XYZ file of C-alpha atoms in Angstrom:
253
model
C -17.182 2.840 -9.864
C -14.190 3.165 -12.388
C -13.247 0.005 -14.870
C -11.752 -3.072 -14.389
C -8.313 -2.279 -14.969
C -5.983 0.666 -15.320
C -5.613 -0.134 -19.172
C -9.333 0.087 -19.541
C -9.365 3.378 -18.206
C -6.531 4.246 -20.410
C -8.248 3.057 -23.563
C -11.539 5.153 -22.730
C -9.194 8.238 -22.203
C -7.772 7.704 -25.738
C -11.119 7.260 -27.500
C -12.626 10.229 -25.702
C -10.022 12.645 -25.715
C -8.313 11.875 -29.108
C -6.143 14.670 -30.350
C -5.956 16.453 -26.915
C -2.577 16.853 -25.387
C -1.652 13.895 -23.252
C 2.284 14.221 -22.450
C 4.062 17.585 -22.546
C 7.218 18.537 -22.000
C 9.522 21.662 -22.537
C 12.185 21.490 -25.159
C 14.795 24.341 -25.878
C 12.005 26.517 -24.104
C 9.296 25.164 -26.514
C 6.517 23.074 -25.101
C 5.978 19.895 -27.169
C 3.107 17.306 -26.811
C 2.133 13.871 -27.381
C -1.711 13.627 -28.056
C -3.533 11.098 -26.428
C -4.347 9.256 -29.944
C -0.592 9.010 -30.394
C 0.075 8.036 -26.860
C -2.404 5.004 -27.465
C -0.277 4.107 -30.601
C 2.798 4.168 -29.357
C 1.793 2.030 -26.147
C 0.284 -0.383 -28.857
C 4.144 -0.559 -30.477
C 6.063 -0.701 -27.328
C 3.810 -3.503 -25.674
C 4.355 -5.163 -28.946
C 8.030 -4.963 -28.909
C 8.010 -6.077 -25.144
C 6.148 -9.115 -26.221
C 8.808 -9.929 -29.109
C 11.277 -9.957 -26.064
C 8.977 -12.436 -24.189
C 7.587 -10.127 -21.466
C 4.267 -11.721 -20.466
C 1.921 -11.863 -17.912
C 3.349 -11.326 -14.484
C 6.852 -10.841 -15.255
C 8.395 -7.605 -13.879
C 9.875 -5.023 -15.729
C 12.420 -2.378 -14.419
C 12.312 1.208 -14.914
C 14.807 3.584 -14.152
C 14.183 7.090 -15.817
C 13.442 10.633 -14.924
C 10.070 12.292 -15.288
C 10.027 12.271 -19.162
C 7.317 11.138 -21.569
C 9.100 7.780 -22.028
C 8.346 6.707 -18.655
C 4.588 6.850 -18.994
C 4.901 5.340 -22.537
C 6.828 2.451 -21.325
C 4.887 1.716 -18.126
C 1.484 1.873 -19.856
C 2.739 -0.432 -22.373
C 4.032 -3.014 -19.443
C 0.582 -2.786 -17.626
C -1.065 -3.388 -21.236
C 0.703 -6.694 -21.081
C -0.348 -7.523 -17.899
C 3.418 -7.588 -16.626
C 4.658 -5.195 -13.577
C 6.350 -2.285 -13.754
C 8.798 -1.252 -10.650
C 11.050 1.952 -10.708
C 14.303 2.135 -9.679
C 15.312 5.331 -7.567
C 17.776 7.679 -9.681
C 19.871 8.163 -6.574
C 20.049 4.431 -5.772
C 23.683 3.017 -5.342
C 25.371 0.025 -7.614
C 24.521 -2.283 -4.854
C 20.952 -1.150 -4.041
C 19.899 -1.345 -7.723
C 21.420 -4.910 -8.181
C 19.416 -6.236 -4.966
C 15.976 -4.863 -6.516
C 17.224 -6.609 -9.869
C 17.955 -9.858 -8.156
C 14.701 -9.615 -6.145
C 12.255 -9.071 -8.877
C 14.091 -11.194 -11.478
C 13.619 -8.481 -14.204
C 14.716 -9.804 -17.339
C 14.086 -6.118 -19.183
C 15.052 -2.574 -17.672
C 14.430 0.487 -19.564
C 16.655 3.340 -18.582
C 18.410 6.350 -20.194
C 21.844 6.959 -20.935
C 22.909 9.124 -17.531
C 22.051 5.761 -15.617
C 23.053 2.941 -18.217
C 26.719 2.969 -16.538
C 25.388 2.439 -12.823
C 22.819 0.132 -14.041
C 25.255 -2.232 -16.044
C 27.560 -2.245 -13.043
C 24.541 -3.402 -10.804
C 23.614 -6.007 -13.411
C 27.256 -7.238 -13.222
C 27.838 -7.214 -9.666
C 24.814 -10.088 -8.645
C 23.481 -13.073 -10.442
C 20.589 -10.884 -12.022
C 18.791 -12.132 -14.731
C 18.439 -8.764 -16.840
C 19.030 -9.841 -20.720
C 17.767 -6.340 -22.125
C 18.784 -3.049 -21.378
C 16.652 -0.480 -23.460
C 17.683 3.154 -23.584
C 14.894 5.642 -24.157
C 17.293 8.436 -25.380
C 19.250 6.749 -28.090
C 21.960 4.451 -28.654
C 25.453 4.129 -26.552
C 28.233 2.418 -28.803
C 25.727 0.013 -30.307
C 25.517 -2.075 -27.361
C 22.090 -1.473 -26.211
C 18.253 -1.609 -27.919
C 16.880 1.814 -28.148
C 13.227 2.296 -27.499
C 12.613 3.503 -30.926
C 14.108 0.223 -32.187
C 11.610 -1.704 -29.903
C 8.759 0.244 -30.953
C 9.545 -0.757 -34.687
C 9.396 -4.797 -33.628
C 6.424 -6.076 -35.262
C 4.326 -9.546 -34.351
C 1.834 -11.791 -36.341
C 0.659 -13.710 -33.445
C 0.705 -10.912 -30.896
C -3.301 -9.852 -30.050
C -2.704 -6.499 -28.253
C -6.430 -5.513 -27.468
C -7.117 -9.307 -26.509
C -4.143 -8.993 -24.050
C -5.282 -5.653 -22.149
C -8.785 -6.796 -22.077
C -7.822 -9.868 -20.015
C -6.254 -7.719 -17.208
C -8.449 -8.135 -14.297
C -8.835 -6.124 -11.111
C -6.531 -8.420 -9.081
C -3.774 -8.662 -11.440
C -0.505 -6.891 -10.073
C 0.143 -3.472 -11.714
C 3.527 -2.208 -10.256
C 5.497 -2.960 -7.395
C 6.695 0.030 -4.920
C 9.495 -0.342 -2.910
C 9.951 1.198 0.423
C 12.738 3.708 1.698
C 14.585 1.168 3.571
C 14.660 3.001 6.927
C 13.565 -0.147 9.166
C 15.771 -2.547 7.085
C 16.061 -3.867 3.514
C 13.300 -2.266 1.397
C 10.351 -4.205 0.927
C 8.174 -4.612 -2.560
C 4.793 -3.565 -2.034
C 2.160 -5.433 -4.562
C -0.163 -3.092 -5.720
C -2.853 -4.368 -8.271
C -5.035 -2.644 -10.600
C -8.118 -2.827 -8.100
C -5.584 -1.130 -5.365
C -4.757 1.693 -7.636
C -8.277 2.046 -9.070
C -9.946 2.050 -5.426
C -7.426 4.409 -4.497
C -8.622 7.099 -7.225
C -12.274 6.347 -6.184
C -11.539 7.318 -2.731
C -9.660 10.701 -3.634
C -12.570 11.770 -5.746
C -14.982 11.193 -2.857
C -13.287 13.424 -0.751
C -11.641 15.951 -2.992
C -13.381 18.061 -5.762
C -11.342 16.325 -8.421
C -12.591 16.297 -11.754
C -11.546 14.392 -14.722
C -9.296 15.396 -17.566
C -7.523 17.729 -15.434
C -3.816 18.613 -15.637
C -0.756 18.184 -13.709
C 3.203 18.469 -13.382
C 4.977 15.088 -12.621
C 8.410 15.939 -10.880
C 8.554 13.474 -7.753
C 10.342 10.261 -8.092
C 8.429 7.566 -10.212
C 9.567 4.809 -7.557
C 7.347 6.620 -4.829
C 3.555 6.150 -4.896
C 3.288 9.690 -4.554
C 4.230 10.466 -8.187
C 2.714 7.268 -9.397
C -0.492 8.653 -7.868
C -0.638 11.857 -9.106
C 1.177 11.355 -12.655
C 0.700 7.950 -14.328
C -2.222 6.868 -12.511
C -3.903 10.445 -12.705
C -3.196 10.475 -16.235
C -4.425 6.888 -17.143
C -7.327 6.681 -14.821
C -8.868 10.186 -14.565
C -7.665 11.230 -18.042
C -5.232 14.257 -16.882
C -2.619 15.712 -19.124
C 0.636 15.495 -17.743
C 3.297 18.135 -17.961
C 7.041 16.157 -17.395
C 9.341 17.739 -15.439
C 12.730 15.796 -15.368
C 14.517 18.562 -13.109
C 12.808 19.675 -9.997
C 15.011 22.990 -10.154
C 12.903 23.617 -13.232
C 9.660 23.105 -11.356
C 8.743 26.848 -11.253
C 9.336 27.701 -14.610
C 6.775 25.157 -16.076
C 3.565 26.141 -13.469
């Protein structure tokens, strides 16, 4: 049987794998990687920053990101706060984004410069509660907090280890919105137990071994990439190659 939470699995993988590659991507034709040890430290720092912004148990945090390392860092940090992530489809319209923001009551959204104009317009469109838009790839006219700045925040009162250890199997881990083919998209609430059970069943029927490698290229708003990407990584210890542009898929495999 797997552990009590995705966080517990992640921390075990950090301890076991150490300097082994956890997140890999291609930059100017060169492969760059973040080790498991570095992944764990970045998660600790981003969690601390989010805590400073008031993110706490059960709160929903929005993500609008391509398949890049920062998605894994941010989502895993959210898990460790016992908060709940949800991803916005990168092709979503302003009105679609606005509706999910309104329904989730997200105060914090983590995104990149390519989407910030659409996201800002969505926030303005409806009575959203968004207070902080955080950019993973640098500032825009000094208007937004960056992920690096968030990770520099410190706290004398936040107990990172106690917080993630308190996450239980029945706590929510992620909201996944349906495609909307039969009406407005519906938010599906998946707990840590749901995600762990899914992987328990997968390894019973397929010859999947821990510490494999896989390419993340599907939309993170869909459960398929989350299962074979971030949860394969955090639960099974898979190293992930991040492919933000599907047209580059055959060049990285």
